[in-house]
Each structure stands twice: as C-alpha cells, then as structure tokens.
C-alpha cells in the first residue's frame, strides 16, 4: 500500500515512522515545506519531499496532518493532481461533511484521530466515515490497526475521541510524572522512578487490553484486605483522584466544542 502524508509535523512524522517500523509492505511519502526536521526519516525508507503532489496519484490513501487553516491551500494544490482517492484527515474540527464538500464526491472523506504514539505502534486511532464508504475506508482502518488500536466510532464522538485519545496522551504522562515525583519522595532517583512508573502503566494497560476486563477486576487482584494498596487508593480518592481526571476530560471537551 502507498501512503501519502501531507504535513510532516508532530503527528504526520509519528504516523510515517510508525508505518515504516510497524507495518509490512507499505511505502510512505511525507511532505512539508521545511524538510530539515524530517530529513532523517529517509533512513527508514520514507520518501520526504516538499512537493505535495509528488507521485500522489499512485497513493492508496492520502493522510492530512496539517493545521485547519492550511487545509484549503493544500487541497487547492493536490486536487487537480488526483482522482478517486481516499483522503483521511486528522485535522481537528474538520467534519466529514465539510471535507467531502471541499474534495468533491469523486473522492472519499475519512476522519481519523490518531495520537503521536503511532510512532511506537501504540496509537489509539479513532476512525469515522459515512456508512456508504465502509468498503473504501477499510484500507485506512487496516493501516491504523497496524499502529495500535483503531476503533470505528460515530463521527459525533470525534471531539470526545480527540480529548480521550490525543489529549489523553498528556493526561497519562502527567499521571506518570506525579507517580515519579512520589517515587523520588520515597527514595528513588528520578531515572529509576520514571522507569518504574512508566513500565507499571504500560504493564497495567497491557493487562487490560489483553484481558479486556474492567479495571476494577484487576485492581481487586492487587488490593490485599487491610493492605497498603487499598489504603493508598482510598487516600487518593479522598483527594479527588478520579473526579479530577473526569472533570479535566470534560473541561477539555467543553474547550474543543467552544
Ligand atoms: N499532535 C497531535 O498529537 C495530534 C493528534 C491528533 C490530531 N492532530 C491534528 O493534526 C494536525 C497536525 O497537528 P501537529 O501537532 O502535527 O501540527 P504541526 O506539528 O504543526 O504539523 C503540521 C505540519 O504541516 C506542515 N505544513 C504546513 N503547511 C503545509 C503545506 N502547505 N504543505 C505541506 N505541509 C505543510 C508544517 O510544516 P512546514 O511548515 O515545514 O510546511 C508542519 O510540520 C492538526 O490539525 C491537529 O489538530 C494532532
């Protein structure tokens, strides 16, 4: 499969690296105007170019990872060079209907919300498309399944997906930072505290994804009656651990919706 990514910034470069490292038989081209920050991607076999239309007609999927205000300029450049393409957009706030109107009915608009963990094959990429385009969107879904998980969602949940999956990366990192700071207080140097905290989160996430159970079932397995874990958990909840996270996520969503 040939993948053409327009906008090799934080997200575009992460997706390109993820495809090159974690998926098989896919060729990636990634574009941006200033090539210097992504020229090293060539070492992974990724084609980097300033020309948004370079071999674009050969692409099976075109991915837009540009800012909302850059969309019209980019589309004006590429549309004359392509026919019958799937255009998968990660552009925040750009609806399928809006994108479809901009690109015309001969192309297929798909909306994707990956996160930068795509670079490590560990993105949670929510995907939405119109039901009539189910077959045409399949290649994009398969591509992102190779970069982590790729749940298909109702488009009306795309803002919520942005908060849970993209902003969620920052929320999870802040949890790890807090855990690490506590680790230093209880005796570890920061590097060891970070290693332990990050790996513990990874382990907990892997158990959940593998077992597909509810977190409380796993929590029950590590909370001995009268033990230190339940004492710590209850103290955290007393100080608003879960409720502050829930409130933060709802505030982010309010901010997106404006
Ligand atoms: N970062 C995330 O975690 C994340 C997650 C989900 C969705 N998103 C969405 O993805 C989009 C990109 O976000 P980002 O954080 O990756 O932004 P970013 O780092 O600013 O990347 C955008 C890239 O687009 C390039 N660009 C601008 N105009 C261009 C043009 N005419 N032709 C080709 N490339 C062009 C820019 O490079 P040059 O200036 O060198 O051209 C820049 O590297 C946004 O809409 C964002 O909301 C981001």
mmCIF file of C-alpha atoms and ligand atoms in Angstrom:
data_model
loop_
_atom_site.group_PDB
_atom_site.id
_atom_site.type_symbol
_atom_site.label_atom_id
_atom_site.label_comp_id
_atom_site.label_asym_id
_atom_site.label_seq_id
_atom_site.Cartn_x
_atom_site.Cartn_y
_atom_site.Cartn_z
ATOM 1 C CA UNK A 1 0.000 0.000 0.000
ATOM 2 C CA UNK A 2 1.208 3.524 -0.807
ATOM 3 C CA UNK A 3 0.565 6.146 1.842
ATOM 4 C CA UNK A 4 0.983 9.869 1.159
ATOM 5 C CA UNK A 5 1.111 12.011 4.293
ATOM 6 C CA UNK A 6 0.776 15.772 3.892
ATOM 7 C CA UNK A 7 2.133 17.710 6.885
ATOM 8 C CA UNK A 8 5.189 16.029 8.413
ATOM 9 C CA UNK A 9 4.926 17.758 11.797
ATOM 10 C CA UNK A 10 4.399 16.170 15.222
ATOM 11 C CA UNK A 11 1.619 13.855 14.129
ATOM 12 C CA UNK A 12 2.476 13.321 10.443
ATOM 13 C CA UNK A 13 6.065 12.312 11.187
ATOM 14 C CA UNK A 14 4.919 9.993 14.011
ATOM 15 C CA UNK A 15 2.455 8.230 11.707
ATOM 16 C CA UNK A 16 5.074 7.943 8.960
ATOM 17 C CA UNK A 17 7.630 6.400 11.339
ATOM 18 C CA UNK A 18 5.001 4.057 12.783
ATOM 19 C CA UNK A 19 4.014 2.804 9.331
ATOM 20 C CA UNK A 20 7.637 2.304 8.329
ATOM 21 C CA UNK A 21 8.532 0.457 11.525
ATOM 22 C CA UNK A 22 5.415 -1.479 12.468
ATOM 23 C CA UNK A 23 3.532 -2.316 9.280
ATOM 24 C CA UNK A 24 4.594 -4.502 6.361
ATOM 25 C CA UNK A 25 4.702 -3.755 2.650
ATOM 26 C CA UNK A 26 3.672 -0.108 2.921
ATOM 27 C CA UNK A 27 5.527 2.705 1.182
ATOM 28 C CA UNK A 28 5.310 6.111 2.802
ATOM 29 C CA UNK A 29 5.800 9.583 1.400
ATOM 30 C CA UNK A 30 5.660 12.510 3.798
ATOM 31 C CA UNK A 31 5.653 16.176 2.831
ATOM 32 C CA UNK A 32 6.254 19.536 4.475
ATOM 33 C CA UNK A 33 7.678 22.881 3.287
ATOM 34 C CA UNK A 34 10.721 22.868 5.548
ATOM 35 C CA UNK A 35 12.285 19.412 5.147
ATOM 36 C CA UNK A 36 15.137 19.757 7.669
ATOM 37 C CA UNK A 37 13.234 18.374 10.725
ATOM 38 C CA UNK A 38 12.185 15.218 8.838
ATOM 39 C CA UNK A 39 15.140 14.554 6.530
ATOM 40 C CA UNK A 40 16.317 11.773 8.912
ATOM 41 C CA UNK A 41 13.168 9.790 8.054
ATOM 42 C CA UNK A 42 14.844 8.802 4.783
ATOM 43 C CA UNK A 43 16.936 6.338 6.828
ATOM 44 C CA UNK A 44 13.715 4.395 7.478
ATOM 45 C CA UNK A 45 12.959 4.195 3.760
ATOM 46 C CA UNK A 46 10.396 7.016 3.935
ATOM 47 C CA UNK A 47 10.285 9.410 0.991
ATOM 48 C CA UNK A 48 10.390 13.028 2.165
ATOM 49 C CA UNK A 49 9.580 15.888 -0.154
ATOM 50 C CA UNK A 50 8.359 19.471 -0.277
ATOM 51 C CA UNK A 51 6.201 18.601 -3.287
ATOM 52 C CA UNK A 52 2.696 17.733 -2.054
ATOM 53 C CA UNK A 53 1.805 16.237 -5.444
ATOM 54 C CA UNK A 54 4.884 14.034 -5.844
ATOM 55 C CA UNK A 55 3.599 10.606 -7.048
ATOM 56 C CA UNK A 56 0.339 11.406 -5.267
ATOM 57 C CA UNK A 57 -1.843 9.753 -7.911
ATOM 58 C CA UNK A 58 -0.173 6.432 -7.039
ATOM 59 C CA UNK A 59 -1.207 6.713 -3.370
ATOM 60 C CA UNK A 60 -3.828 4.318 -1.960
ATOM 61 C CA UNK A 61 -4.540 6.701 0.873
ATOM 62 C CA UNK A 62 -3.722 10.372 1.376
ATOM 63 C CA UNK A 63 -3.441 11.442 5.016
ATOM 64 C CA UNK A 64 -3.819 15.079 6.034
ATOM 65 C CA UNK A 65 -1.906 16.015 9.195
ATOM 66 C CA UNK A 66 -1.926 19.780 8.753
ATOM 67 C CA UNK A 67 -3.474 22.569 10.794
ATOM 68 C CA UNK A 68 -7.106 23.526 9.973
ATOM 69 C CA UNK A 69 -6.090 26.845 8.361
ATOM 70 C CA UNK A 70 -3.711 25.026 5.985
ATOM 71 C CA UNK A 71 -6.372 22.705 4.530
ATOM 72 C CA UNK A 72 -7.707 24.921 1.720
ATOM 73 C CA UNK A 73 -4.220 25.763 0.421
ATOM 74 C CA UNK A 74 -3.179 22.107 0.424
ATOM 75 C CA UNK A 75 -6.384 20.889 -1.233
ATOM 76 C CA UNK A 76 -6.119 23.564 -3.944
ATOM 77 C CA UNK A 77 -2.673 22.173 -4.681
ATOM 78 C CA UNK A 78 -3.425 18.431 -4.674
ATOM 79 C CA UNK A 79 -6.986 18.143 -6.016
ATOM 80 C CA UNK A 80 -6.029 18.872 -9.658
ATOM 81 C CA UNK A 81 -3.460 16.040 -9.417
ATOM 82 C CA UNK A 82 -5.702 13.236 -8.072
ATOM 83 C CA UNK A 83 -8.795 11.215 -8.903
ATOM 84 C CA UNK A 84 -10.792 8.659 -6.868
ATOM 85 C CA UNK A 85 -8.745 8.855 -3.687
ATOM 86 C CA UNK A 86 -9.384 8.121 -0.030
ATOM 87 C CA UNK A 87 -8.443 11.251 1.906
ATOM 88 C CA UNK A 88 -8.053 10.525 5.616
ATOM 89 C CA UNK A 89 -7.965 13.699 7.653
ATOM 90 C CA UNK A 90 -6.620 14.090 11.178
ATOM 91 C CA UNK A 91 -7.388 17.797 11.088
ATOM 92 C CA UNK A 92 -9.153 18.717 14.319
ATOM 93 C CA UNK A 93 -12.658 20.106 13.886
ATOM 94 C CA UNK A 94 -12.936 19.368 10.143
ATOM 95 C CA UNK A 95 -16.117 17.327 9.739
ATOM 96 C CA UNK A 96 -16.572 14.565 7.164
ATOM 97 C CA UNK A 97 -19.301 16.635 5.504
ATOM 98 C CA UNK A 98 -17.063 19.720 5.277
ATOM 99 C CA UNK A 99 -14.134 17.740 3.940
ATOM 100 C CA UNK A 100 -16.356 15.868 1.467
ATOM 101 C CA UNK A 101 -17.733 19.203 0.182
ATOM 102 C CA UNK A 102 -14.209 20.514 -0.254
ATOM 103 C CA UNK A 103 -12.870 17.437 -2.091
ATOM 104 C CA UNK A 104 -15.971 16.574 -4.120
ATOM 105 C CA UNK A 105 -17.879 13.313 -4.474
ATOM 106 C CA UNK A 106 -15.266 11.527 -6.606
ATOM 107 C CA UNK A 107 -13.037 11.225 -3.511
ATOM 108 C CA UNK A 108 -13.794 9.551 -0.181
ATOM 109 C CA UNK A 109 -13.500 11.523 3.054
ATOM 110 C CA UNK A 110 -12.441 9.591 6.154
ATOM 111 C CA UNK A 111 -11.830 11.164 9.541
ATOM 112 C CA UNK A 112 -9.062 9.826 11.749
ATOM 113 C CA UNK A 113 -7.867 10.822 15.212
ATOM 114 C CA UNK A 114 -4.508 9.173 15.878
ATOM 115 C CA UNK A 115 -2.026 10.196 18.555
ATOM 116 C CA UNK A 116 1.749 10.518 18.468
ATOM 117 C CA UNK A 117 2.203 7.060 19.994
ATOM 118 C CA UNK A 118 1.625 5.902 16.381
ATOM 119 C CA UNK A 119 5.394 6.252 16.162
ATOM 120 C CA UNK A 120 5.687 3.284 18.544
ATOM 121 C CA UNK A 121 2.839 1.264 17.023
ATOM 122 C CA UNK A 122 0.728 2.187 20.058
ATOM 123 C CA UNK A 123 -1.793 4.812 18.942
ATOM 124 C CA UNK A 124 -5.497 4.663 19.764
ATOM 125 C CA UNK A 125 -6.766 5.929 16.409
ATOM 126 C CA UNK A 126 -10.498 6.598 16.326
ATOM 127 C CA UNK A 127 -11.887 6.455 12.780
ATOM 128 C CA UNK A 128 -15.193 7.709 11.339
ATOM 129 C CA UNK A 129 -16.658 7.571 7.831
ATOM 130 C CA UNK A 130 -20.036 7.555 6.137
ATOM 131 C CA UNK A 131 -21.632 4.094 6.045
ATOM 132 C CA UNK A 132 -21.714 4.106 2.209
ATOM 133 C CA UNK A 133 -17.887 4.408 2.224
ATOM 134 C CA UNK A 134 -17.357 1.418 4.523
ATOM 135 C CA UNK A 135 -15.502 -0.647 1.894
ATOM 136 C CA UNK A 136 -13.317 2.209 0.688
ATOM 137 C CA UNK A 137 -12.350 3.119 4.276
ATOM 138 C CA UNK A 138 -11.224 -0.450 5.048
ATOM 139 C CA UNK A 139 -7.607 0.021 3.940
ATOM 140 C CA UNK A 140 -7.257 3.039 6.230
ATOM 141 C CA UNK A 141 -8.720 1.099 9.150
ATOM 142 C CA UNK A 142 -6.325 -1.800 8.497
ATOM 143 C CA UNK A 143 -3.386 0.602 8.272
ATOM 144 C CA UNK A 144 -4.124 2.144 11.671
ATOM 145 C CA UNK A 145 -4.886 -1.234 13.234
ATOM 146 C CA UNK A 146 -1.220 -1.929 12.491
ATOM 147 C CA UNK A 147 -0.292 1.145 14.550
ATOM 148 C CA UNK A 148 -2.162 0.212 17.722
ATOM 149 C CA UNK A 149 -5.924 0.069 18.061
ATOM 150 C CA UNK A 150 -8.344 1.633 15.582
ATOM 151 C CA UNK A 151 -11.920 1.731 16.885
ATOM 152 C CA UNK A 152 -14.554 2.840 14.385
ATOM 153 C CA UNK A 153 -16.722 5.466 16.042
ATOM 154 C CA UNK A 154 -19.726 7.621 15.293
ATOM 155 C CA UNK A 155 -18.472 10.957 13.956
ATOM 156 C CA UNK A 156 -20.346 12.844 16.655
ATOM 157 C CA UNK A 157 -17.856 11.365 19.137
ATOM 158 C CA UNK A 158 -14.797 12.729 17.271
ATOM 159 C CA UNK A 159 -14.312 15.657 19.672
ATOM 160 C CA UNK A 160 -14.588 13.249 22.585
ATOM 161 C CA UNK A 161 -12.049 10.993 20.839
ATOM 162 C CA UNK A 162 -9.690 13.959 20.469
ATOM 163 C CA UNK A 163 -9.816 14.512 24.214
ATOM 164 C CA UNK A 164 -9.642 10.861 25.273
ATOM 165 C CA UNK A 165 -7.025 9.699 22.759
ATOM 166 C CA UNK A 166 -4.944 12.760 21.778
ATOM 167 C CA UNK A 167 -5.121 14.948 24.912
ATOM 168 C CA UNK A 168 -5.258 11.678 26.853
ATOM 169 C CA UNK A 169 -1.587 11.146 25.999
ATOM 170 C CA UNK A 170 -0.766 14.274 28.023
ATOM 171 C CA UNK A 171 -3.071 13.204 30.862
ATOM 172 C CA UNK A 172 -1.381 9.803 31.075
ATOM 173 C CA UNK A 173 2.057 11.431 31.011
ATOM 174 C CA UNK A 174 1.042 13.739 33.850
ATOM 175 C CA UNK A 175 -0.029 10.682 35.887
ATOM 176 C CA UNK A 176 3.396 9.144 35.240
ATOM 177 C CA UNK A 177 5.120 12.385 36.261
ATOM 178 C CA UNK A 178 3.165 12.518 39.522
ATOM 179 C CA UNK A 179 3.937 8.877 40.253
ATOM 180 C CA UNK A 180 7.591 9.546 39.515
ATOM 181 C CA UNK A 181 7.675 12.565 41.843
ATOM 182 C CA UNK A 182 6.224 10.393 44.588
ATOM 183 C CA UNK A 183 8.833 7.772 43.751
ATOM 184 C CA UNK A 184 11.583 10.329 44.380
ATOM 185 C CA UNK A 185 9.984 11.262 47.722
ATOM 186 C CA UNK A 186 10.036 7.640 48.801
ATOM 187 C CA UNK A 187 13.662 7.048 47.893
ATOM 188 C CA UNK A 188 14.331 6.537 44.158
ATOM 189 C CA UNK A 189 16.479 8.675 41.867
ATOM 190 C CA UNK A 190 14.355 10.207 39.076
ATOM 191 C CA UNK A 191 15.532 7.874 36.316
ATOM 192 C CA UNK A 192 14.676 4.746 38.285
ATOM 193 C CA UNK A 193 11.384 6.294 39.450
ATOM 194 C CA UNK A 194 10.498 7.129 35.825
ATOM 195 C CA UNK A 195 11.394 3.648 34.577
ATOM 196 C CA UNK A 196 9.286 2.001 37.278
ATOM 197 C CA UNK A 197 6.326 4.381 36.854
ATOM 198 C CA UNK A 198 6.221 4.220 33.042
ATOM 199 C CA UNK A 199 6.635 0.433 32.882
ATOM 200 C CA UNK A 200 3.970 -0.050 35.557
ATOM 201 C CA UNK A 201 1.485 1.975 33.499
ATOM 202 C CA UNK A 202 2.443 0.039 30.380
ATOM 203 C CA UNK A 203 2.003 -3.258 32.233
ATOM 204 C CA UNK A 204 -1.387 -2.239 33.622
ATOM 205 C CA UNK A 205 -2.535 -1.132 30.148
ATOM 206 C CA UNK A 206 -1.285 -4.333 28.524
ATOM 207 C CA UNK A 207 -3.143 -6.468 31.068
ATOM 208 C CA UNK A 208 -6.355 -4.537 30.391
ATOM 209 C CA UNK A 209 -6.028 -4.694 26.612
ATOM 210 C CA UNK A 210 -5.196 -8.399 26.716
ATOM 211 C CA UNK A 211 -7.837 -9.486 29.206
ATOM 212 C CA UNK A 212 -10.478 -6.985 28.000
ATOM 213 C CA UNK A 213 -11.857 -6.831 31.521
ATOM 214 C CA UNK A 214 -12.919 -3.914 33.720
ATOM 215 C CA UNK A 215 -10.061 -2.152 35.586
ATOM 216 C CA UNK A 216 -11.724 -2.882 38.942
ATOM 217 C CA UNK A 217 -11.355 -6.634 38.320
ATOM 218 C CA UNK A 218 -7.588 -6.197 38.032
ATOM 219 C CA UNK A 219 -7.475 -3.719 40.928
ATOM 220 C CA UNK A 220 -9.189 -6.364 43.038
ATOM 221 C CA UNK A 221 -6.272 -8.717 42.292
ATOM 222 C CA UNK A 222 -3.701 -6.280 43.699
ATOM 223 C CA UNK A 223 -5.583 -4.990 46.724
ATOM 224 C CA UNK A 224 -4.986 -7.276 49.697
ATOM 225 C CA UNK A 225 -7.535 -6.711 52.501
ATOM 226 C CA UNK A 226 -6.064 -4.246 55.001
ATOM 227 C CA UNK A 227 -3.068 -3.848 52.687
ATOM 228 C CA UNK A 228 -1.068 -0.831 51.503
ATOM 229 C CA UNK A 229 -2.664 -0.608 48.019
ATOM 230 C CA UNK A 230 -6.254 -0.130 49.133
ATOM 231 C CA UNK A 231 -5.086 2.334 51.797
ATOM 232 C CA UNK A 232 -3.260 4.378 49.131
ATOM 233 C CA UNK A 233 -6.152 4.179 46.654
ATOM 234 C CA UNK A 234 -8.696 5.339 49.206
ATOM 235 C CA UNK A 235 -6.461 8.253 50.230
ATOM 236 C CA UNK A 236 -6.097 9.275 46.559
ATOM 237 C CA UNK A 237 -9.850 9.151 46.021
ATOM 238 C CA UNK A 238 -10.339 11.248 49.158
ATOM 239 C CA UNK A 239 -8.233 13.904 47.431
ATOM 240 C CA UNK A 240 -10.255 13.707 44.213
ATOM 241 C CA UNK A 241 -8.087 11.429 42.036
ATOM 242 C CA UNK A 242 -10.833 10.024 39.765
ATOM 243 C CA UNK A 243 -13.078 13.067 39.940
ATOM 244 C CA UNK A 244 -10.286 15.496 38.979
ATOM 245 C CA UNK A 245 -9.447 13.379 35.933
ATOM 246 C CA UNK A 246 -13.104 13.166 34.909
ATOM 247 C CA UNK A 247 -13.558 16.919 35.393
ATOM 248 C CA UNK A 248 -10.371 17.645 33.419
ATOM 249 C CA UNK A 249 -11.529 15.492 30.488
ATOM 250 C CA UNK A 250 -14.972 17.141 30.484
ATOM 251 C CA UNK A 251 -13.342 20.604 30.607
ATOM 252 C CA UNK A 252 -11.128 19.737 27.617
ATOM 253 C CA UNK A 253 -14.212 18.625 25.701
ATOM 254 C CA UNK A 254 -16.028 21.878 26.538
ATOM 255 C CA UNK A 255 -12.993 23.813 25.307
ATOM 256 C CA UNK A 256 -12.974 21.936 21.973
ATOM 257 C CA UNK A 257 -16.691 22.496 21.419
ATOM 258 C CA UNK A 258 -16.109 26.226 22.086
HETATM 259 N N1 LIG B 1 -0.173 16.393 17.629
HETATM 260 C C1 LIG B 1 -1.104 15.526 17.958
HETATM 261 O O1 LIG B 1 -0.966 14.746 18.901
HETATM 262 C C2 LIG B 1 -2.401 15.468 17.172
HETATM 263 C C3 LIG B 1 -3.308 14.425 17.444
HETATM 264 C C4 LIG B 1 -4.490 14.338 16.697
HETATM 265 C C5 LIG B 1 -4.762 15.281 15.721
HETATM 266 N N2 LIG B 1 -3.883 16.298 15.485
HETATM 267 C C6 LIG B 1 -4.195 17.254 14.412
HETATM 268 O O2 LIG B 1 -3.267 17.030 13.375
HETATM 269 C C7 LIG B 1 -2.953 18.253 12.736
HETATM 270 C C8 LIG B 1 -1.432 18.469 12.797
HETATM 271 O O3 LIG B 1 -1.042 18.611 14.165
HETATM 272 P P1 LIG B 1 0.500 18.660 14.560
HETATM 273 O O4 LIG B 1 0.544 18.759 16.027
HETATM 274 O O5 LIG B 1 1.229 17.545 13.872
HETATM 275 O O6 LIG B 1 0.904 20.071 13.900
HETATM 276 P P2 LIG B 1 2.317 20.512 13.350
HETATM 277 O O7 LIG B 1 3.405 19.879 14.134
HETATM 278 O O8 LIG B 1 2.281 21.997 13.199
HETATM 279 O O9 LIG B 1 2.355 19.848 11.893
HETATM 280 C C9 LIG B 1 1.771 20.422 10.751
HETATM 281 C C10 LIG B 1 2.786 20.295 9.644
HETATM 282 O O10 LIG B 1 2.181 20.691 8.431
HETATM 283 C C11 LIG B 1 3.233 21.233 7.615
HETATM 284 N N3 LIG B 1 2.622 22.085 6.612
HETATM 285 C C12 LIG B 1 2.057 23.292 6.757
HETATM 286 N N4 LIG B 1 1.619 23.772 5.573
HETATM 287 C C13 LIG B 1 1.924 22.826 4.652
HETATM 288 C C14 LIG B 1 1.739 22.738 3.254
HETATM 289 N N5 LIG B 1 1.174 23.713 2.550
HETATM 290 N N6 LIG B 1 2.175 21.622 2.648
HETATM 291 C C15 LIG B 1 2.780 20.612 3.333
HETATM 292 N N7 LIG B 1 2.970 20.653 4.672
HETATM 293 C C16 LIG B 1 2.560 21.741 5.308
HETATM 294 C C17 LIG B 1 4.096 22.021 8.604
HETATM 295 O O11 LIG B 1 5.462 22.032 8.205
HETATM 296 P P3 LIG B 1 6.053 23.199 7.289
HETATM 297 O O12 LIG B 1 5.724 24.494 7.960
HETATM 298 O O13 LIG B 1 7.514 22.876 7.214
HETATM 299 O O14 LIG B 1 5.375 23.064 5.967
HETATM 300 C C18 LIG B 1 4.003 21.183 9.877
HETATM 301 O O15 LIG B 1 5.116 20.357 10.047
HETATM 302 C C19 LIG B 1 -3.752 19.352 13.436
HETATM 303 O O16 LIG B 1 -4.921 19.609 12.721
HETATM 304 C C20 LIG B 1 -4.031 18.716 14.791
HETATM 305 O O17 LIG B 1 -5.193 19.234 15.368
HETATM 306 C C21 LIG B 1 -2.707 16.396 16.162
#
